[in-house]
Amino acid sequence: MDKLKDKVAIITGGAGGIGKGMAMAFVKEGAKVVIVDLNEETGNEAVKELQQYQPESMFIQANLAEHDKLKRIVDQVVAQHGKLNILVNNAHASKNKPFVETTREDLDLSFDTGFYPTFYLMQAAIPHLKETNGSIINFASGAGIQGHAKQAAYAAAKEAIRGMTRVAANEFGKDGINVNLIAPIANSPGVQQWAKEQPEYYQEVVSNIPMQRFGELEEDIGPAAVFLASDDSNYITGQTINVDGGSVKF
Ligand SMILES: NC(=O)c1ccc[n+]([C@@H]2O[C@H](COP(=O)([O-])OP(=O)(O)OC[C@H]3O[C@@H](n4cnc5c(N)ncnc54)[C@H](O)[C@@H]3O)[C@@H](O)[C@H]2O)c1
């Protein structure tokens, strides 16, 4: 239960969904977790749960689309805990629309909440991760890898994140930093929302998952994230790990 003992981790979007699942898995392995999220109410609730396992867990309320404030988040965490070992860029907001109806605004939402925060937080974190031989976990999606219909804005930002991740893996391997991606499928509130809006599409998606179910937030995605954040994965970098019940085969 101490694979991440005393490691300091930032998890964006950690107040709910996969982010909270990973945060719970991390504190149970001994990490000090800082969740960063837009939602103050769920953030305050989540941090109380985390503190039951790790009293030094923190919640920072922030809108990741405010890019000029992102470096301050990293600075605040390092000032509080003295170091940073793990950065998990998990939060991402986007809208699904037919390709020809996708607007600049839709592209901006996806890039402003997904790609740019990942980029700026990596830039701010890397000097500290060099000190700790730390880890970065970014978030990809089968929607980007396979090019799911009606997800142009989302898929574009996700694949931009994958490209940048591979570049960072090449640039910072010599510093002992590993940079990987998780492409998940999991039953988050975001997924539950679109399941309500498009129940037939949801059923179709489930029937196309070889394991015939959405993953569990903490039990299925959590252990993969713990592995990529722990010393067990020190020689793995630049990879996309599909934690998706077998949906993506390449
Ligand atoms: N759930 C899936 O099946 C699935 C599939 C493929 C990829 N993903 C990816 O996994 C990651 C997590 O997905 P999820 O389903 O748990 O998401 P979610 O929508 O359920 O939760 C996202 C969290 O991010 C926070 N957030 C959203 N916008 C923010 C902003 N501007 N600033 C700060 N916080 C913000 C939300 O408040 C929420 O707590 C995302 O990168 C997503 O694209 C998820």
Coordinates of C-alpha atoms and ligand atoms in Angstrom, one line a residue:
M1 CA 0.0 0.0 0.0
D2 CA 2.9 2.4 -0.3
K3 CA 3.8 2.4 -4.0
L4 CA 3.6 6.2 -4.0
K5 CA 4.7 6.8 -0.4
D6 CA 5.4 10.5 0.2
K7 CA 5.2 11.4 -3.5
V8 CA 3.5 14.7 -4.2
A9 CA 0.9 14.6 -7.0
I10 CA -1.2 17.2 -8.8
I11 CA -4.3 15.8 -10.5
T12 CA -6.4 18.2 -12.6
G13 CA -10.2 17.5 -12.7
G14 CA -9.6 15.6 -9.4
A15 CA -12.9 16.5 -7.9
G16 CA -14.9 14.0 -9.9
G17 CA -14.9 11.2 -12.4
I18 CA -11.7 9.5 -13.3
G19 CA -9.7 12.3 -11.6
K20 CA -11.2 11.5 -8.2
G21 CA -10.9 7.8 -8.8
M22 CA -7.2 8.2 -9.4
A23 CA -6.8 10.6 -6.4
M24 CA -8.4 7.9 -4.1
A25 CA -6.1 5.3 -5.6
F26 CA -3.1 7.6 -5.1
V27 CA -3.7 8.5 -1.4
K28 CA -4.3 4.8 -0.6
E29 CA -0.8 4.2 -2.0
G30 CA 0.7 6.9 0.3
A31 CA 0.7 9.9 -2.1
K32 CA 0.1 13.5 -1.0
V33 CA -2.5 14.6 -3.6
V34 CA -3.5 18.0 -4.7
I35 CA -6.7 18.1 -6.7
V36 CA -7.3 21.1 -9.0
D37 CA -10.8 21.6 -10.2
L38 CA -13.3 24.2 -11.4
N39 CA -16.1 22.8 -9.2
E40 CA -15.7 24.2 -5.6
E41 CA -18.5 22.1 -4.1
T42 CA -17.3 18.7 -5.4
G43 CA -13.7 19.7 -4.8
N44 CA -14.3 20.4 -1.1
E45 CA -16.2 17.1 -0.8
A46 CA -13.5 15.1 -2.5
V47 CA -10.6 16.6 -0.5
K48 CA -12.4 15.6 2.7
E49 CA -12.5 12.0 1.5
L50 CA -8.8 12.1 0.5
Q51 CA -7.8 13.5 3.8
Q52 CA -9.2 10.4 5.6
Y53 CA -6.3 8.5 4.0
Q54 CA -3.7 11.4 3.6
P55 CA -4.3 14.4 5.9
E56 CA -2.0 16.6 3.7
S57 CA -4.3 16.3 0.6
M58 CA -5.2 19.7 -0.8
F59 CA -7.9 21.2 -3.1
I60 CA -7.1 24.2 -5.3
Q61 CA -10.1 25.7 -7.0
A62 CA -9.1 26.9 -10.5
N63 CA -10.4 27.2 -14.0
L64 CA -7.8 25.6 -16.2
A65 CA -8.9 27.7 -19.1
E66 CA -7.3 30.7 -17.3
H67 CA -3.8 29.8 -18.6
D68 CA -1.9 32.7 -17.0
K69 CA -2.8 31.3 -13.6
L70 CA -1.5 27.8 -14.2
K71 CA 2.1 28.3 -13.2
R72 CA 1.0 29.6 -9.9
I73 CA -0.7 26.3 -9.1
V74 CA 2.6 24.4 -9.5
D75 CA 4.4 27.1 -7.5
Q76 CA 1.8 26.9 -4.7
V77 CA 2.1 23.1 -4.5
V78 CA 5.9 23.2 -4.4
A79 CA 5.8 25.9 -1.8
Q80 CA 3.5 23.8 0.4
H81 CA 5.1 20.4 -0.1
G82 CA 8.7 21.2 -1.0
K83 CA 8.6 19.1 -4.2
L84 CA 6.5 17.7 -7.0
N85 CA 6.7 14.0 -8.2
I86 CA 3.7 13.5 -10.3
L87 CA 1.6 15.6 -12.7
V88 CA -1.7 14.2 -14.0
N89 CA -3.4 16.2 -16.7
N90 CA -6.9 14.7 -16.6
A91 CA -9.5 17.5 -16.9
H92 CA -10.9 18.2 -20.3
A93 CA -14.2 19.8 -21.4
S94 CA -15.7 19.5 -24.9
K95 CA -18.8 19.3 -27.0
N96 CA -19.8 16.5 -29.5
K97 CA -21.1 17.9 -32.8
P98 CA -21.2 16.8 -36.5
F99 CA -18.0 17.8 -38.3
V100 CA -19.5 20.5 -40.5
E101 CA -21.3 22.1 -37.5
T102 CA -18.2 22.3 -35.4
T103 CA -17.3 26.0 -34.7
R104 CA -14.1 27.8 -33.7
E105 CA -15.8 28.2 -30.3
D106 CA -16.1 24.4 -29.9
L107 CA -12.4 24.0 -30.9
D108 CA -11.4 26.7 -28.5
L109 CA -13.3 25.0 -25.6
S110 CA -11.5 21.7 -26.2
F111 CA -8.1 23.2 -26.7
D112 CA -8.5 25.8 -23.8
T113 CA -9.5 23.2 -21.2
G114 CA -7.6 20.2 -22.5
F115 CA -4.5 20.9 -24.7
Y116 CA -3.3 24.3 -23.3
P117 CA -3.5 23.5 -19.6
T118 CA -1.7 20.2 -20.3
F119 CA 1.1 22.2 -22.1
Y120 CA 1.4 25.0 -19.6
L121 CA 1.3 22.8 -16.5
M122 CA 3.9 20.5 -18.0
Q123 CA 6.2 23.6 -18.7
A124 CA 5.8 24.7 -15.1
A125 CA 6.2 21.3 -13.6
I126 CA 9.2 20.0 -15.6
P127 CA 11.9 21.9 -13.7
H128 CA 10.5 20.4 -10.4
L129 CA 10.1 16.9 -11.9
K130 CA 13.8 17.0 -13.0
E131 CA 14.6 17.2 -9.3
T132 CA 12.5 14.2 -8.4
N133 CA 12.8 12.0 -11.6
G134 CA 9.1 12.4 -11.7
S135 CA 6.2 11.3 -13.9
I136 CA 3.6 13.0 -16.1
I137 CA 0.4 11.2 -17.0
N138 CA -1.7 12.9 -19.8
F139 CA -5.1 11.9 -21.0
A140 CA -5.9 10.6 -24.5
S141 CA -9.0 9.1 -25.9
G142 CA -10.1 6.3 -28.3
A143 CA -12.1 9.1 -29.9
G144 CA -8.9 10.7 -31.0
I145 CA -7.0 7.5 -31.7
Q146 CA -9.8 6.0 -33.8
G147 CA -11.4 9.2 -35.0
H148 CA -14.9 8.8 -33.6
A149 CA -17.6 10.6 -35.6
K150 CA -19.0 13.9 -34.2
Q151 CA -15.9 14.4 -31.9
A152 CA -13.7 16.6 -34.2
A153 CA -12.9 19.3 -31.6
Y154 CA -12.2 16.7 -28.8
A155 CA -10.3 14.3 -31.0
A156 CA -8.1 17.1 -32.4
A157 CA -7.1 18.3 -28.9
K158 CA -6.6 14.7 -27.6
E159 CA -4.2 13.9 -30.5
A160 CA -2.4 17.2 -30.0
I161 CA -1.8 16.1 -26.4
R162 CA -0.5 12.7 -27.6
G163 CA 1.9 14.4 -30.0
M164 CA 3.2 16.7 -27.3
T165 CA 3.5 13.8 -24.9
R166 CA 5.8 11.9 -27.2
V167 CA 8.0 15.0 -27.8
A168 CA 8.3 15.5 -24.0
A169 CA 9.2 11.9 -23.5
N170 CA 12.0 12.3 -26.0
E171 CA 13.2 15.6 -24.6
F172 CA 13.1 14.7 -20.9
G173 CA 14.0 11.0 -20.8
K174 CA 17.6 12.0 -20.1
D175 CA 16.3 13.7 -16.9
G176 CA 14.6 10.6 -15.7
I177 CA 11.1 12.0 -16.3
N178 CA 8.7 9.6 -17.9
V179 CA 5.7 11.0 -19.8
N180 CA 2.8 8.7 -20.7
L181 CA -0.9 8.7 -21.6
I182 CA -3.9 6.9 -20.4
A183 CA -6.8 6.4 -22.9
P184 CA -9.6 5.3 -20.6
I185 CA -13.2 4.2 -20.8
A186 CA -14.9 4.7 -17.4
N187 CA -18.2 5.4 -15.9
S188 CA -17.7 9.0 -14.9
P189 CA -20.4 11.7 -14.4
G190 CA -19.4 13.1 -17.8
V191 CA -20.2 9.7 -19.3
Q192 CA -23.4 9.3 -17.3
Q193 CA -24.6 12.7 -18.6
W194 CA -24.2 11.7 -22.2
A195 CA -25.7 8.3 -21.5
K196 CA -28.8 10.1 -20.4
E197 CA -28.8 12.3 -23.5
Q198 CA -28.0 9.6 -26.0
P199 CA -29.1 6.2 -24.4
E200 CA -29.0 4.3 -27.7
Y201 CA -25.5 5.5 -28.5
Y202 CA -24.4 4.6 -24.9
Q203 CA -25.7 1.0 -25.4
E204 CA -24.0 0.8 -28.8
V205 CA -20.7 1.9 -27.1
V206 CA -21.1 -0.7 -24.3
S207 CA -21.8 -3.5 -26.8
N208 CA -18.6 -2.5 -28.7
I209 CA -16.4 -2.8 -25.6
P210 CA -14.9 -6.3 -25.6
M211 CA -15.4 -6.5 -21.8
Q212 CA -19.0 -5.3 -22.3
R213 CA -18.9 -2.6 -19.5
F214 CA -17.5 0.8 -18.7
G215 CA -14.5 0.8 -16.4
E216 CA -14.7 1.6 -12.7
L217 CA -13.1 5.0 -11.8
E218 CA -10.9 3.9 -8.9
E219 CA -10.7 0.1 -9.3
D220 CA -10.0 0.0 -13.1
I221 CA -8.3 3.3 -14.0
G222 CA -6.7 3.9 -10.6
P223 CA -4.2 1.0 -10.7
A224 CA -3.0 1.9 -14.2
A225 CA -2.4 5.5 -13.1
V226 CA -0.6 4.3 -9.9
F227 CA 1.6 2.1 -12.1
L228 CA 2.5 5.0 -14.4
A229 CA 3.1 7.3 -11.4
S230 CA 5.2 4.8 -9.5
D231 CA 8.8 3.7 -9.8
D232 CA 7.5 0.4 -11.3
S233 CA 7.2 2.2 -14.7
N234 CA 10.5 4.1 -14.7
Y235 CA 11.6 2.6 -18.0
I236 CA 8.3 3.2 -19.8
T237 CA 7.8 6.6 -21.6
G238 CA 6.0 8.1 -24.5
Q239 CA 3.4 5.4 -24.4
T240 CA -0.4 5.4 -24.6
I241 CA -1.9 2.8 -22.3
N242 CA -5.5 1.9 -23.3
V243 CA -7.4 1.2 -20.1
D244 CA -10.6 0.6 -22.0
G245 CA -11.8 -3.0 -21.7
G246 CA -10.0 -3.9 -25.0
S247 CA -11.7 -1.3 -27.2
V248 CA -8.6 0.1 -29.0
K249 CA -6.3 -2.5 -30.5
F250 CA -3.3 -0.4 -31.6
Ligands
LIG1 N1 -14.9 8.7 -19.1 C1 -14.5 8.1 -20.3 O1 -15.0 7.1 -20.7 C2 -13.4 8.7 -21.1 C3 -13.1 8.2 -22.3 C4 -12.0 8.8 -23.0 C5 -11.2 9.8 -22.4 N2 -11.6 10.3 -21.2 C6 -10.7 11.4 -20.7 O2 -10.5 11.1 -19.3 C7 -10.4 12.3 -18.5 C8 -11.4 12.3 -17.4 O3 -12.7 12.1 -17.9 P1 -14.0 12.1 -17.0 O4 -15.0 11.3 -17.8 O5 -13.7 11.6 -15.6 O6 -14.4 13.6 -17.0 P2 -15.6 14.3 -16.2 O7 -16.2 15.3 -17.2 O8 -16.5 13.3 -15.6 O9 -14.8 15.1 -15.0 C9 -13.9 16.1 -15.4 C10 -13.5 16.9 -14.1 O10 -12.8 18.0 -14.6 C11 -13.3 19.2 -14.1 N3 -13.2 20.3 -15.0 C12 -13.8 20.5 -16.2 N4 -13.5 21.6 -16.8 C13 -12.6 22.2 -16.0 C14 -11.8 23.4 -16.0 N5 -11.9 24.3 -17.0 N6 -11.0 23.7 -15.0 C15 -10.8 22.9 -14.0 N7 -11.5 21.7 -13.9 C16 -12.4 21.4 -14.9 C17 -14.8 18.9 -13.8 O11 -15.3 19.8 -12.8 C18 -14.7 17.5 -13.3 O12 -14.5 17.3 -11.9 C19 -10.6 13.4 -19.6 O13 -9.4 13.9 -20.1 C20 -11.4 12.7 -20.7 O14 -11.4 13.4 -21.9 C21 -12.6 9.8 -20.5

